């Protein structure tokens, strides 16, 4: 289950909640499922750990896909790669990070 891999931050009590869904448009209802924000005009914070690795002398490629389905005037999403010591349940906008893009 995705909730075992991903941890939603509890730093602020008013963060929005994520759901697992294929969204409004998809090719396959099961295969195209992903995590989605569930409420408009909210901040969200979710993280997942991965095994340590080294890309020494290799190119590092980090990629994510966003499917916008809401009719909102502003908003956005980004990815941050955090140090291994991140307290995931207390993650917030000022948490230390190594790479950010989006």
PDB file of C-alpha atoms in Angstrom:
ATOM      1  CA  UNK A   1       0.000   0.000   0.000  1.00  0.00           C
ATOM      2  CA  UNK A   2       1.246   3.478  -0.850  1.00  0.00           C
ATOM      3  CA  UNK A   3       0.701   4.702   2.724  1.00  0.00           C
ATOM      4  CA  UNK A   4       3.470   2.384   3.934  1.00  0.00           C
ATOM      5  CA  UNK A   5       6.001   3.993   1.590  1.00  0.00           C
ATOM      6  CA  UNK A   6       4.900   7.633   1.804  1.00  0.00           C
ATOM      7  CA  UNK A   7       4.764   9.660   5.048  1.00  0.00           C
ATOM      8  CA  UNK A   8       2.577  12.760   5.295  1.00  0.00           C
ATOM      9  CA  UNK A   9       4.053  15.518   7.448  1.00  0.00           C
ATOM     10  CA  UNK A  10       2.206  16.458  10.611  1.00  0.00           C
ATOM     11  CA  UNK A  11       4.222  19.674  11.088  1.00  0.00           C
ATOM     12  CA  UNK A  12       1.100  21.784  10.510  1.00  0.00           C
ATOM     13  CA  UNK A  13      -2.394  20.524  11.327  1.00  0.00           C
ATOM     14  CA  UNK A  14      -3.910  22.198   8.248  1.00  0.00           C
ATOM     15  CA  UNK A  15      -1.836  20.432   5.576  1.00  0.00           C
ATOM     16  CA  UNK A  16      -4.052  18.913   2.898  1.00  0.00           C
ATOM     17  CA  UNK A  17      -4.398  15.118   2.602  1.00  0.00           C
ATOM     18  CA  UNK A  18      -3.303  12.952  -0.292  1.00  0.00           C
ATOM     19  CA  UNK A  19      -5.384  10.200  -1.895  1.00  0.00           C
ATOM     20  CA  UNK A  20      -4.571   7.380  -4.320  1.00  0.00           C
ATOM     21  CA  UNK A  21      -6.468   7.728  -7.603  1.00  0.00           C
ATOM     22  CA  UNK A  22      -6.152   7.600 -11.382  1.00  0.00           C
ATOM     23  CA  UNK A  23      -7.806  11.021 -11.486  1.00  0.00           C
ATOM     24  CA  UNK A  24     -10.370  12.308 -13.955  1.00  0.00           C
ATOM     25  CA  UNK A  25      -8.637  10.990 -17.086  1.00  0.00           C
ATOM     26  CA  UNK A  26      -6.462   7.904 -17.498  1.00  0.00           C
ATOM     27  CA  UNK A  27      -5.616   5.000 -19.790  1.00  0.00           C
ATOM     28  CA  UNK A  28      -6.047   2.230 -17.214  1.00  0.00           C
ATOM     29  CA  UNK A  29      -7.915   2.887 -13.949  1.00  0.00           C
ATOM     30  CA  UNK A  30      -5.585   0.667 -11.887  1.00  0.00           C
ATOM     31  CA  UNK A  31      -2.213   1.067 -13.609  1.00  0.00           C
ATOM     32  CA  UNK A  32      -2.432   4.851 -13.783  1.00  0.00           C
ATOM     33  CA  UNK A  33      -3.080   5.445 -10.095  1.00  0.00           C
ATOM     34  CA  UNK A  34      -0.887   7.920  -8.287  1.00  0.00           C
ATOM     35  CA  UNK A  35      -1.000  10.161  -5.249  1.00  0.00           C
ATOM     36  CA  UNK A  36      -3.172  13.230  -5.655  1.00  0.00           C
ATOM     37  CA  UNK A  37      -3.965  16.291  -3.585  1.00  0.00           C
ATOM     38  CA  UNK A  38      -7.545  16.126  -2.370  1.00  0.00           C
ATOM     39  CA  UNK A  39      -8.402  19.706  -1.364  1.00  0.00           C
ATOM     40  CA  UNK A  40      -8.017  23.046  -3.142  1.00  0.00           C
ATOM     41  CA  UNK A  41      -5.991  25.927  -1.709  1.00  0.00           C
ATOM     42  CA  UNK A  42      -3.956  23.838   0.746  1.00  0.00           C
ATOM     43  CA  UNK A  43      -0.282  23.208   1.397  1.00  0.00           C
ATOM     44  CA  UNK A  44       0.861  19.586   1.198  1.00  0.00           C
ATOM     45  CA  UNK A  45       3.933  17.761   2.472  1.00  0.00           C
ATOM     46  CA  UNK A  46       4.732  14.104   1.785  1.00  0.00           C
ATOM     47  CA  UNK A  47       8.009  12.185   1.627  1.00  0.00           C
ATOM     48  CA  UNK A  48       9.412   8.739   0.942  1.00  0.00           C
ATOM     49  CA  UNK A  49      12.791   7.252   1.777  1.00  0.00           C
ATOM     50  CA  UNK A  50      14.944   5.360  -0.692  1.00  0.00           C
ATOM     51  CA  UNK A  51      18.039   3.229  -0.395  1.00  0.00           C
ATOM     52  CA  UNK A  52      21.375   5.107  -0.244  1.00  0.00           C
ATOM     53  CA  UNK A  53      23.212   5.325  -3.558  1.00  0.00           C
ATOM     54  CA  UNK A  54      26.143   7.043  -5.195  1.00  0.00           C
ATOM     55  CA  UNK A  55      26.155   8.652  -8.600  1.00  0.00           C
ATOM     56  CA  UNK A  56      29.852   9.406  -8.476  1.00  0.00           C
ATOM     57  CA  UNK A  57      31.089   9.892 -12.078  1.00  0.00           C
ATOM     58  CA  UNK A  58      27.520   9.378 -13.349  1.00  0.00           C
ATOM     59  CA  UNK A  59      24.697  11.720 -14.270  1.00  0.00           C
ATOM     60  CA  UNK A  60      21.879  11.969 -11.737  1.00  0.00           C
ATOM     61  CA  UNK A  61      18.374  12.184 -13.217  1.00  0.00           C
ATOM     62  CA  UNK A  62      15.432  13.005 -10.944  1.00  0.00           C
ATOM     63  CA  UNK A  63      12.016  13.128 -12.577  1.00  0.00           C
ATOM     64  CA  UNK A  64       8.389  13.532 -11.593  1.00  0.00           C
ATOM     65  CA  UNK A  65       5.121  13.893 -13.461  1.00  0.00           C
ATOM     66  CA  UNK A  66       2.281  16.251 -12.624  1.00  0.00           C
ATOM     67  CA  UNK A  67      -1.236  15.999 -14.047  1.00  0.00           C
ATOM     68  CA  UNK A  68      -3.166  19.209 -13.316  1.00  0.00           C
ATOM     69  CA  UNK A  69      -6.907  18.594 -13.110  1.00  0.00           C
ATOM     70  CA  UNK A  70      -8.052  21.554 -11.044  1.00  0.00           C
ATOM     71  CA  UNK A  71      -9.108  24.936 -12.377  1.00  0.00           C
ATOM     72  CA  UNK A  72      -7.052  27.170 -10.101  1.00  0.00           C
ATOM     73  CA  UNK A  73      -5.333  30.475 -10.777  1.00  0.00           C
ATOM     74  CA  UNK A  74      -2.084  29.722  -8.998  1.00  0.00           C
ATOM     75  CA  UNK A  75      -0.291  26.851  -7.386  1.00  0.00           C
ATOM     76  CA  UNK A  76       2.500  24.476  -8.112  1.00  0.00           C
ATOM     77  CA  UNK A  77       4.435  21.495  -7.033  1.00  0.00           C
ATOM     78  CA  UNK A  78       8.067  20.717  -6.522  1.00  0.00           C
ATOM     79  CA  UNK A  79      10.399  17.938  -5.428  1.00  0.00           C
ATOM     80  CA  UNK A  80      13.050  18.200  -2.743  1.00  0.00           C
ATOM     81  CA  UNK A  81      15.731  15.623  -1.997  1.00  0.00           C
ATOM     82  CA  UNK A  82      16.390  15.704   1.731  1.00  0.00           C
ATOM     83  CA  UNK A  83      19.301  14.396   3.799  1.00  0.00           C
ATOM     84  CA  UNK A  84      18.804  10.895   5.222  1.00  0.00           C
ATOM     85  CA  UNK A  85      18.231  12.259   8.736  1.00  0.00           C
ATOM     86  CA  UNK A  86      14.983  14.069   7.851  1.00  0.00           C
ATOM     87  CA  UNK A  87      12.210  13.698  10.416  1.00  0.00           C
ATOM     88  CA  UNK A  88       9.481  12.958   7.868  1.00  0.00           C
ATOM     89  CA  UNK A  89       6.571  13.646  10.221  1.00  0.00           C
ATOM     90  CA  UNK A  90       7.991  17.118  10.969  1.00  0.00           C
ATOM     91  CA  UNK A  91       8.991  18.032   7.394  1.00  0.00           C
ATOM     92  CA  UNK A  92       8.151  21.638   6.427  1.00  0.00           C
ATOM     93  CA  UNK A  93       9.180  24.429   4.101  1.00  0.00           C
ATOM     94  CA  UNK A  94      12.295  25.280   6.108  1.00  0.00           C
ATOM     95  CA  UNK A  95      13.570  21.684   6.409  1.00  0.00           C
ATOM     96  CA  UNK A  96      17.125  21.279   5.143  1.00  0.00           C
ATOM     97  CA  UNK A  97      17.341  19.846   1.609  1.00  0.00           C
ATOM     98  CA  UNK A  98      20.045  18.985  -0.933  1.00  0.00           C
ATOM     99  CA  UNK A  99      18.240  19.462  -4.275  1.00  0.00           C
ATOM    100  CA  UNK A 100      14.969  21.235  -5.145  1.00  0.00           C
ATOM    101  CA  UNK A 101      13.207  21.614  -8.488  1.00  0.00           C
ATOM    102  CA  UNK A 102       9.726  21.914  -9.922  1.00  0.00           C
TER     103      UNK A 102
END
